[in-house]
mmCIF file with all atom_site columns, C-alpha atoms in Angstrom:
data_model
loop_
_atom_site.group_PDB
_atom_site.id
_atom_site.type_symbol
_atom_site.label_atom_id
_atom_site.label_alt_id
_atom_site.label_comp_id
_atom_site.label_asym_id
_atom_site.label_entity_id
_atom_site.label_seq_id
_atom_site.pdbx_PDB_ins_code
_atom_site.Cartn_x
_atom_site.Cartn_y
_atom_site.Cartn_z
_atom_site.occupancy
_atom_site.B_iso_or_equiv
_atom_site.pdbx_formal_charge
_atom_site.auth_seq_id
_atom_site.auth_comp_id
_atom_site.auth_asym_id
_atom_site.auth_atom_id
_atom_site.pdbx_PDB_model_num
ATOM 1   C CA . MET A 1 1   ? -65.725 26.355 -73.498 1.00 61.00 ? 1   MET A CA 1
ATOM 2   C CA . GLU A 1 2   ? -63.745 29.581 -73.188 1.00 84.00 ? 2   GLU A CA 1
ATOM 3   C CA . SER A 1 3   ? -61.904 30.132 -69.914 1.00 91.00 ? 3   SER A CA 1
ATOM 4   C CA . TYR A 1 4   ? -62.800 33.081 -67.694 1.00 97.00 ? 4   TYR A CA 1
ATOM 5   C CA . HIS A 1 5   ? -60.909 34.962 -65.032 1.00 97.00 ? 5   HIS A CA 1
ATOM 6   C CA . ILE A 1 6   ? -61.427 36.728 -61.734 1.00 97.00 ? 6   ILE A CA 1
ATOM 7   C CA . GLN A 1 7   ? -60.899 40.400 -62.449 1.00 96.00 ? 7   GLN A CA 1
ATOM 8   C CA . SER A 1 8   ? -61.040 41.592 -58.814 1.00 97.00 ? 8   SER A CA 1
ATOM 9   C CA . TYR A 1 9   ? -62.352 40.443 -55.449 1.00 98.00 ? 9   TYR A CA 1
ATOM 10  C CA . CYS A 1 10  ? -63.471 41.883 -52.129 1.00 98.00 ? 10  CYS A CA 1
ATOM 11  C CA . HIS A 1 11  ? -63.647 40.275 -48.718 1.00 98.00 ? 11  HIS A CA 1
ATOM 12  C CA . ILE A 1 12  ? -65.458 41.659 -45.672 1.00 98.00 ? 12  ILE A CA 1
ATOM 13  C CA . ARG A 1 13  ? -65.193 39.916 -42.304 1.00 97.00 ? 13  ARG A CA 1
ATOM 14  C CA . ASP A 1 14  ? -63.733 40.383 -38.838 1.00 96.00 ? 14  ASP A CA 1
ATOM 15  C CA . GLN A 1 15  ? -64.127 44.187 -38.954 1.00 97.00 ? 15  GLN A CA 1
ATOM 16  C CA . GLU A 1 16  ? -62.004 44.453 -42.120 1.00 98.00 ? 16  GLU A CA 1
ATOM 17  C CA . ILE A 1 17  ? -62.565 45.141 -45.806 1.00 98.00 ? 17  ILE A CA 1
ATOM 18  C CA . SER A 1 18  ? -59.960 44.026 -48.319 1.00 98.00 ? 18  SER A CA 1
ATOM 19  C CA . LEU A 1 19  ? -59.729 44.513 -52.066 1.00 98.00 ? 19  LEU A CA 1
ATOM 20  C CA . ASN A 1 20  ? -57.640 42.041 -54.060 1.00 97.00 ? 20  ASN A CA 1
ATOM 21  C CA . GLY A 1 21  ? -56.011 40.863 -50.834 1.00 97.00 ? 21  GLY A CA 1
ATOM 22  C CA . THR A 1 22  ? -55.056 44.341 -49.578 1.00 98.00 ? 22  THR A CA 1
ATOM 23  C CA . SER A 1 23  ? -56.784 45.784 -46.525 1.00 98.00 ? 23  SER A CA 1
ATOM 24  C CA . ILE A 1 24  ? -58.532 49.056 -47.357 1.00 98.00 ? 24  ILE A CA 1
ATOM 25  C CA . PHE A 1 25  ? -60.473 49.507 -44.089 1.00 98.00 ? 25  PHE A CA 1
ATOM 26  C CA . LYS A 1 26  ? -60.105 48.029 -40.618 1.00 97.00 ? 26  LYS A CA 1
ATOM 27  C CA . SER A 1 27  ? -62.136 48.967 -37.579 1.00 96.00 ? 27  SER A CA 1
ATOM 28  C CA . GLY A 1 28  ? -62.160 48.182 -33.900 1.00 93.00 ? 28  GLY A CA 1
ATOM 29  C CA . GLU A 1 29  ? -65.962 48.112 -33.971 1.00 91.00 ? 29  GLU A CA 1
ATOM 30  C CA . THR A 1 30  ? -67.150 44.636 -32.994 1.00 92.00 ? 30  THR A CA 1
ATOM 31  C CA . ASN A 1 31  ? -70.829 45.352 -33.625 1.00 95.00 ? 31  ASN A CA 1
ATOM 32  C CA . PHE A 1 32  ? -71.716 44.883 -37.323 1.00 97.00 ? 32  PHE A CA 1
ATOM 33  C CA . ALA A 1 33  ? -74.015 47.926 -37.453 1.00 96.00 ? 33  ALA A CA 1
ATOM 34  C CA . ASP A 1 34  ? -71.264 50.201 -36.116 1.00 97.00 ? 34  ASP A CA 1
ATOM 35  C CA . PHE A 1 35  ? -68.599 48.623 -38.331 1.00 98.00 ? 35  PHE A CA 1
ATOM 36  C CA . ILE A 1 36  ? -70.587 48.919 -41.565 1.00 98.00 ? 36  ILE A CA 1
ATOM 37  C CA . LYS A 1 37  ? -71.638 52.489 -40.760 1.00 97.00 ? 37  LYS A CA 1
ATOM 38  C CA . SER A 1 38  ? -67.972 53.420 -40.172 1.00 97.00 ? 38  SER A CA 1
ATOM 39  C CA . ALA A 1 39  ? -66.992 51.766 -43.446 1.00 98.00 ? 39  ALA A CA 1
ATOM 40  C CA . TYR A 1 40  ? -69.732 53.670 -45.268 1.00 98.00 ? 40  TYR A CA 1
ATOM 41  C CA . LYS A 1 41  ? -68.375 56.974 -43.945 1.00 97.00 ? 41  LYS A CA 1
ATOM 42  C CA . ILE A 1 42  ? -64.651 56.237 -44.335 1.00 96.00 ? 42  ILE A CA 1
ATOM 43  C CA . LEU A 1 43  ? -65.082 54.915 -47.879 1.00 95.00 ? 43  LEU A CA 1
ATOM 44  C CA . ASP A 1 44  ? -66.984 58.118 -48.698 1.00 95.00 ? 44  ASP A CA 1
ATOM 45  C CA . THR A 1 45  ? -70.105 56.357 -49.914 1.00 95.00 ? 45  THR A CA 1
ATOM 46  C CA . HIS A 1 46  ? -73.070 58.513 -50.862 1.00 95.00 ? 46  HIS A CA 1
ATOM 47  C CA . TYR A 1 47  ? -76.325 56.565 -51.016 1.00 96.00 ? 47  TYR A CA 1
ATOM 48  C CA . PRO A 1 48  ? -78.965 57.622 -48.453 1.00 94.00 ? 48  PRO A CA 1
ATOM 49  C CA . LYS A 1 49  ? -81.072 54.493 -49.063 1.00 95.00 ? 49  LYS A CA 1
ATOM 50  C CA . PHE A 1 50  ? -78.224 52.514 -47.447 1.00 97.00 ? 50  PHE A CA 1
ATOM 51  C CA . PHE A 1 51  ? -79.500 53.395 -43.973 1.00 96.00 ? 51  PHE A CA 1
ATOM 52  C CA . LYS A 1 52  ? -82.906 51.800 -44.651 1.00 95.00 ? 52  LYS A CA 1
ATOM 53  C CA . MET A 1 53  ? -81.422 48.458 -45.757 1.00 96.00 ? 53  MET A CA 1
ATOM 54  C CA . ASP A 1 54  ? -81.241 45.324 -43.630 1.00 95.00 ? 54  ASP A CA 1
ATOM 55  C CA . SER A 1 55  ? -77.834 44.013 -42.536 1.00 96.00 ? 55  SER A CA 1
ATOM 56  C CA . LEU A 1 56  ? -77.509 41.457 -45.365 1.00 97.00 ? 56  LEU A CA 1
ATOM 57  C CA . SER A 1 57  ? -78.142 44.164 -47.966 1.00 97.00 ? 57  SER A CA 1
ATOM 58  C CA . LYS A 1 58  ? -75.691 46.545 -46.273 1.00 98.00 ? 58  LYS A CA 1
ATOM 59  C CA . LEU A 1 59  ? -73.007 43.853 -46.342 1.00 98.00 ? 59  LEU A CA 1
ATOM 60  C CA . ALA A 1 60  ? -73.620 43.048 -50.013 1.00 98.00 ? 60  ALA A CA 1
ATOM 61  C CA . PHE A 1 61  ? -73.861 46.736 -50.882 1.00 98.00 ? 61  PHE A CA 1
ATOM 62  C CA . MET A 1 62  ? -70.509 47.671 -49.290 1.00 98.00 ? 62  MET A CA 1
ATOM 63  C CA . ALA A 1 63  ? -68.640 44.757 -50.891 1.00 98.00 ? 63  ALA A CA 1
ATOM 64  C CA . THR A 1 64  ? -70.092 45.738 -54.252 1.00 98.00 ? 64  THR A CA 1
ATOM 65  C CA . GLU A 1 65  ? -69.263 49.407 -53.741 1.00 97.00 ? 65  GLU A CA 1
ATOM 66  C CA . VAL A 1 66  ? -65.631 48.451 -53.227 1.00 97.00 ? 66  VAL A CA 1
ATOM 67  C CA . LEU A 1 67  ? -65.588 46.195 -56.305 1.00 97.00 ? 67  LEU A CA 1
ATOM 68  C CA . LEU A 1 68  ? -67.567 48.281 -58.762 1.00 96.00 ? 68  LEU A CA 1
ATOM 69  C CA . THR A 1 69  ? -66.311 51.780 -57.960 1.00 91.00 ? 69  THR A CA 1
ATOM 70  C CA . SER A 1 70  ? -64.994 52.347 -61.473 1.00 91.00 ? 70  SER A CA 1
ATOM 71  C CA . GLU A 1 71  ? -66.948 49.629 -63.314 1.00 94.00 ? 71  GLU A CA 1
ATOM 72  C CA . THR A 1 72  ? -68.825 50.737 -66.424 1.00 95.00 ? 72  THR A CA 1
ATOM 73  C CA . GLU A 1 73  ? -70.266 47.397 -67.603 1.00 96.00 ? 73  GLU A CA 1
ATOM 74  C CA . LYS A 1 74  ? -74.034 47.279 -67.051 1.00 96.00 ? 74  LYS A CA 1
ATOM 75  C CA . ASN A 1 75  ? -74.606 43.794 -68.492 1.00 97.00 ? 75  ASN A CA 1
ATOM 76  C CA . MET A 1 76  ? -73.309 42.085 -65.358 1.00 98.00 ? 76  MET A CA 1
ATOM 77  C CA . ALA A 1 77  ? -75.025 39.063 -63.840 1.00 98.00 ? 77  ALA A CA 1
ATOM 78  C CA . LEU A 1 78  ? -75.205 38.566 -60.079 1.00 98.00 ? 78  LEU A CA 1
ATOM 79  C CA . VAL A 1 79  ? -74.620 35.001 -58.867 1.00 98.00 ? 79  VAL A CA 1
ATOM 80  C CA . VAL A 1 80  ? -74.290 34.763 -55.093 1.00 98.00 ? 80  VAL A CA 1
ATOM 81  C CA . SER A 1 81  ? -75.010 32.435 -52.219 1.00 98.00 ? 81  SER A CA 1
ATOM 82  C CA . ASN A 1 82  ? -75.088 32.105 -48.458 1.00 97.00 ? 82  ASN A CA 1
ATOM 83  C CA . ARG A 1 83  ? -76.130 29.674 -45.749 1.00 97.00 ? 83  ARG A CA 1
ATOM 84  C CA . ALA A 1 84  ? -78.657 31.719 -43.791 1.00 94.00 ? 84  ALA A CA 1
ATOM 85  C CA . ALA A 1 85  ? -80.795 33.234 -46.572 1.00 95.00 ? 85  ALA A CA 1
ATOM 86  C CA . SER A 1 86  ? -82.444 36.262 -44.896 1.00 95.00 ? 86  SER A CA 1
ATOM 87  C CA . LEU A 1 87  ? -82.834 34.527 -41.533 1.00 92.00 ? 87  LEU A CA 1
ATOM 88  C CA . GLU A 1 88  ? -81.662 37.472 -39.433 1.00 91.00 ? 88  GLU A CA 1
ATOM 89  C CA . THR A 1 89  ? -84.300 39.765 -40.982 1.00 92.00 ? 89  THR A CA 1
ATOM 90  C CA . ASP A 1 90  ? -86.882 36.963 -40.908 1.00 92.00 ? 90  ASP A CA 1
ATOM 91  C CA . ARG A 1 91  ? -86.433 36.776 -37.119 1.00 92.00 ? 91  ARG A CA 1
ATOM 92  C CA . LYS A 1 92  ? -86.883 40.541 -36.767 1.00 90.00 ? 92  LYS A CA 1
ATOM 93  C CA . HIS A 1 93  ? -90.017 40.380 -38.900 1.00 90.00 ? 93  HIS A CA 1
ATOM 94  C CA . TYR A 1 94  ? -91.428 37.503 -36.855 1.00 92.00 ? 94  TYR A CA 1
ATOM 95  C CA . ASN A 1 95  ? -90.675 39.289 -33.586 1.00 90.00 ? 95  ASN A CA 1
ATOM 96  C CA . SER A 1 96  ? -92.518 42.373 -34.854 1.00 89.00 ? 96  SER A CA 1
ATOM 97  C CA . LEU A 1 97  ? -95.651 40.234 -35.292 1.00 90.00 ? 97  LEU A CA 1
ATOM 98  C CA . VAL A 1 98  ? -95.761 38.762 -31.792 1.00 89.00 ? 98  VAL A CA 1
ATOM 99  C CA . GLY A 1 99  ? -96.283 40.501 -28.484 1.00 76.00 ? 99  GLY A CA 1
ATOM 100 C CA . ASP A 1 100 ? -98.623 43.212 -27.265 1.00 80.00 ? 100 ASP A CA 1
ATOM 101 C CA . ASN A 1 101 ? -98.439 45.470 -30.344 1.00 79.00 ? 101 ASN A CA 1
ATOM 102 C CA . PRO A 1 102 ? -97.985 43.282 -33.419 1.00 86.00 ? 102 PRO A CA 1
ATOM 103 C CA . TYR A 1 103 ? -97.090 45.366 -36.439 1.00 82.00 ? 103 TYR A CA 1
ATOM 104 C CA . ALA A 1 104 ? -95.982 44.105 -39.838 1.00 80.00 ? 104 ALA A CA 1
ATOM 105 C CA . SER A 1 105 ? -93.614 46.735 -41.172 1.00 85.00 ? 105 SER A CA 1
ATOM 106 C CA . PRO A 1 106 ? -93.542 46.784 -44.986 1.00 85.00 ? 106 PRO A CA 1
ATOM 107 C CA . ALA A 1 107 ? -90.040 48.288 -44.778 1.00 85.00 ? 107 ALA A CA 1
ATOM 108 C CA . LEU A 1 108 ? -88.877 45.227 -42.825 1.00 87.00 ? 108 LEU A CA 1
ATOM 109 C CA . PHE A 1 109 ? -90.990 42.666 -44.693 1.00 87.00 ? 109 PHE A CA 1
ATOM 110 C CA . VAL A 1 110 ? -89.413 43.492 -48.072 1.00 90.00 ? 110 VAL A CA 1
ATOM 111 C CA . TYR A 1 111 ? -86.032 42.261 -46.770 1.00 90.00 ? 111 TYR A CA 1
ATOM 112 C CA . THR A 1 112 ? -87.373 38.815 -45.827 1.00 88.00 ? 112 THR A CA 1
ATOM 113 C CA . LEU A 1 113 ? -86.157 37.573 -49.204 1.00 89.00 ? 113 LEU A CA 1
ATOM 114 C CA . PRO A 1 114 ? -82.383 37.150 -49.541 1.00 90.00 ? 114 PRO A CA 1
ATOM 115 C CA . ASN A 1 115 ? -82.315 38.245 -53.177 1.00 91.00 ? 115 ASN A CA 1
ATOM 116 C CA . ILE A 1 116 ? -83.490 41.753 -52.238 1.00 94.00 ? 116 ILE A CA 1
ATOM 117 C CA . CYS A 1 117 ? -79.812 42.613 -51.656 1.00 96.00 ? 117 CYS A CA 1
ATOM 118 C CA . LEU A 1 118 ? -79.233 41.835 -55.342 1.00 96.00 ? 118 LEU A CA 1
ATOM 119 C CA . GLY A 1 119 ? -81.979 44.252 -56.276 1.00 95.00 ? 119 GLY A CA 1
ATOM 120 C CA . GLU A 1 120 ? -80.317 46.940 -54.153 1.00 95.00 ? 120 GLU A CA 1
ATOM 121 C CA . ILE A 1 121 ? -77.019 46.319 -55.966 1.00 97.00 ? 121 ILE A CA 1
ATOM 122 C CA . SER A 1 122 ? -78.678 46.340 -59.393 1.00 96.00 ? 122 SER A CA 1
ATOM 123 C CA . ILE A 1 123 ? -80.472 49.608 -58.701 1.00 95.00 ? 123 ILE A CA 1
ATOM 124 C CA . ARG A 1 124 ? -77.355 51.299 -57.329 1.00 96.00 ? 124 ARG A CA 1
ATOM 125 C CA . HIS A 1 125 ? -75.124 50.261 -60.238 1.00 95.00 ? 125 HIS A CA 1
ATOM 126 C CA . GLY A 1 126 ? -77.719 50.157 -63.021 1.00 95.00 ? 126 GLY A CA 1
ATOM 127 C CA . LEU A 1 127 ? -77.053 46.466 -63.699 1.00 95.00 ? 127 LEU A CA 1
ATOM 128 C CA . LEU A 1 128 ? -79.324 44.977 -66.332 1.00 88.00 ? 128 LEU A CA 1
ATOM 129 C CA . SER A 1 129 ? -78.548 41.256 -66.398 1.00 87.00 ? 129 SER A CA 1
ATOM 130 C CA . GLU A 1 130 ? -80.034 38.344 -64.493 1.00 92.00 ? 130 GLU A CA 1
ATOM 131 C CA . ASN A 1 131 ? -79.395 37.454 -60.881 1.00 95.00 ? 131 ASN A CA 1
ATOM 132 C CA . SER A 1 132 ? -79.488 34.274 -58.841 1.00 97.00 ? 132 SER A CA 1
ATOM 133 C CA . PHE A 1 133 ? -79.233 33.694 -55.110 1.00 97.00 ? 133 PHE A CA 1
ATOM 134 C CA . PHE A 1 134 ? -78.410 30.160 -53.933 1.00 97.00 ? 134 PHE A CA 1
ATOM 135 C CA . ILE A 1 135 ? -78.552 28.753 -50.416 1.00 97.00 ? 135 ILE A CA 1
ATOM 136 C CA . PHE A 1 136 ? -75.776 26.283 -49.505 1.00 97.00 ? 136 PHE A CA 1
ATOM 137 C CA . GLU A 1 137 ? -74.404 25.037 -46.201 1.00 96.00 ? 137 GLU A CA 1
ATOM 138 C CA . ASP A 1 138 ? -70.927 26.252 -47.250 1.00 96.00 ? 138 ASP A CA 1
ATOM 139 C CA . PHE A 1 139 ? -69.425 28.296 -50.062 1.00 97.00 ? 139 PHE A CA 1
ATOM 140 C CA . ASN A 1 140 ? -69.855 26.201 -53.217 1.00 97.00 ? 140 ASN A CA 1
ATOM 141 C CA . ALA A 1 141 ? -67.426 27.674 -55.736 1.00 96.00 ? 141 ALA A CA 1
ATOM 142 C CA . GLU A 1 142 ? -68.078 24.939 -58.303 1.00 97.00 ? 142 GLU A CA 1
ATOM 143 C CA . VAL A 1 143 ? -71.788 25.709 -58.688 1.00 97.00 ? 143 VAL A CA 1
ATOM 144 C CA . LEU A 1 144 ? -71.140 29.455 -58.914 1.00 98.00 ? 144 LEU A CA 1
ATOM 145 C CA . GLN A 1 145 ? -68.366 28.881 -61.457 1.00 97.00 ? 145 GLN A CA 1
ATOM 146 C CA . ASP A 1 146 ? -70.502 26.633 -63.648 1.00 96.00 ? 146 ASP A CA 1
ATOM 147 C CA . TYR A 1 147 ? -73.444 29.015 -63.511 1.00 97.00 ? 147 TYR A CA 1
ATOM 148 C CA . ALA A 1 148 ? -71.402 32.162 -64.213 1.00 97.00 ? 148 ALA A CA 1
ATOM 149 C CA . ASP A 1 149 ? -69.318 30.526 -66.938 1.00 97.00 ? 149 ASP A CA 1
ATOM 150 C CA . ASN A 1 150 ? -72.494 29.347 -68.666 1.00 96.00 ? 150 ASN A CA 1
ATOM 151 C CA . LEU A 1 151 ? -73.969 32.863 -68.595 1.00 97.00 ? 151 LEU A CA 1
ATOM 152 C CA . LEU A 1 152 ? -70.748 34.278 -70.052 1.00 96.00 ? 152 LEU A CA 1
ATOM 153 C CA . ALA A 1 153 ? -70.339 31.531 -72.674 1.00 96.00 ? 153 ALA A CA 1
ATOM 154 C CA . THR A 1 154 ? -73.907 31.922 -73.938 1.00 96.00 ? 154 THR A CA 1
ATOM 155 C CA . GLY A 1 155 ? -73.561 35.701 -74.205 1.00 95.00 ? 155 GLY A CA 1
ATOM 156 C CA . LYS A 1 156 ? -76.258 36.400 -71.616 1.00 96.00 ? 156 LYS A CA 1
ATOM 157 C CA . THR A 1 157 ? -73.839 38.640 -69.736 1.00 97.00 ? 157 THR A CA 1
ATOM 158 C CA . GLU A 1 158 ? -70.484 40.330 -70.256 1.00 96.00 ? 158 GLU A CA 1
ATOM 159 C CA . LYS A 1 159 ? -69.338 39.905 -66.641 1.00 97.00 ? 159 LYS A CA 1
ATOM 160 C CA . ALA A 1 160 ? -70.594 38.214 -63.500 1.00 98.00 ? 160 ALA A CA 1
ATOM 161 C CA . LEU A 1 161 ? -70.427 39.344 -59.897 1.00 98.00 ? 161 LEU A CA 1
ATOM 162 C CA . CYS A 1 162 ? -70.219 36.132 -57.881 1.00 98.00 ? 162 CYS A CA 1
ATOM 163 C CA . GLY A 1 163 ? -69.635 35.037 -54.328 1.00 98.00 ? 163 GLY A CA 1
ATOM 164 C CA . TRP A 1 164 ? -70.790 34.533 -50.780 1.00 98.00 ? 164 TRP A CA 1
ATOM 165 C CA . ILE A 1 165 ? -72.748 37.026 -48.667 1.00 98.00 ? 165 ILE A CA 1
ATOM 166 C CA . ASP A 1 166 ? -73.664 35.569 -45.282 1.00 97.00 ? 166 ASP A CA 1
ATOM 167 C CA . MET A 1 167 ? -75.190 37.353 -42.301 1.00 96.00 ? 167 MET A CA 1
ATOM 168 C CA . ASP A 1 168 ? -76.703 35.717 -39.236 1.00 94.00 ? 168 ASP A CA 1
ATOM 169 C CA . SER A 1 169 ? -76.837 36.653 -35.560 1.00 90.00 ? 169 SER A CA 1
ATOM 170 C CA . GLY A 1 170 ? -74.250 39.395 -35.967 1.00 88.00 ? 170 GLY A CA 1
ATOM 171 C CA . LYS A 1 171 ? -71.768 37.111 -37.742 1.00 94.00 ? 171 LYS A CA 1
ATOM 172 C CA . TYR A 1 172 ? -70.940 38.195 -41.273 1.00 97.00 ? 172 TYR A CA 1
ATOM 173 C CA . ASP A 1 173 ? -68.774 37.160 -44.185 1.00 98.00 ? 173 ASP A CA 1
ATOM 174 C CA . ALA A 1 174 ? -68.774 38.540 -47.700 1.00 98.00 ? 174 ALA A CA 1
ATOM 175 C CA . PHE A 1 175 ? -66.521 37.333 -50.477 1.00 98.00 ? 175 PHE A CA 1
ATOM 176 C CA . LEU A 1 176 ? -67.455 38.764 -53.867 1.00 98.00 ? 176 LEU A CA 1
ATOM 177 C CA . TYR A 1 177 ? -65.529 38.670 -57.127 1.00 98.00 ? 177 TYR A CA 1
ATOM 178 C CA . VAL A 1 178 ? -65.988 39.859 -60.696 1.00 98.00 ? 178 VAL A CA 1
ATOM 179 C CA . VAL A 1 179 ? -65.621 37.238 -63.445 1.00 98.00 ? 179 VAL A CA 1
ATOM 180 C CA . ALA A 1 180 ? -64.668 38.443 -66.928 1.00 96.00 ? 180 ALA A CA 1
ATOM 181 C CA . LYS A 1 181 ? -62.764 37.362 -70.029 1.00 94.00 ? 181 LYS A CA 1
ATOM 182 C CA . SER A 1 182 ? -59.499 38.609 -68.535 1.00 91.00 ? 182 SER A CA 1
ATOM 183 C CA . GLY A 1 183 ? -58.249 39.026 -65.007 1.00 93.00 ? 183 GLY A CA 1
ATOM 184 C CA . MET A 1 184 ? -55.689 38.091 -62.404 1.00 88.00 ? 184 MET A CA 1
ATOM 185 C CA . PHE A 1 185 ? -56.802 34.511 -61.602 1.00 90.00 ? 185 PHE A CA 1
ATOM 186 C CA . ASP A 1 186 ? -58.391 31.660 -63.525 1.00 92.00 ? 186 ASP A CA 1
ATOM 187 C CA . HIS A 1 187 ? -62.035 31.196 -62.654 1.00 91.00 ? 187 HIS A CA 1
#
């Protein structure tokens, strides 16, 4: 099988966003909502729907914005994972159903599936390939590599956006990377 490479990567955690190992935004904000809103403004992002997204989607969206700023390929698969699925939003949804005034918000309910963040990314960037969202206890690079390499080798996609997007109880970690035929690191 042909070998593939990591073209670029983005990491978001501990109030910092880095691209290819270089910090591009750092904030003193310890609250995720404040941090991600600051990043949105500082990185000059223009996408009003961002403010309606749940935290997991905002995290995935910002990492992707950093990675795909000048990307033109639309046949790009999305292959990501995390440990908490959409648990943070699931809790909010559950809490909206209990108590004195139970109300199931459709705007909240839609985010009770972790792969909704992939839909947000696909819509924003006009991506037309398949997507997969896996749940693992820890980052499982081998599974993501095998899956992405297979998609590339069979011609189902030209590139793959892979990685880890985890959000639970205010703790967050995103590590996304673009896999292509050429790049800076072996995949």
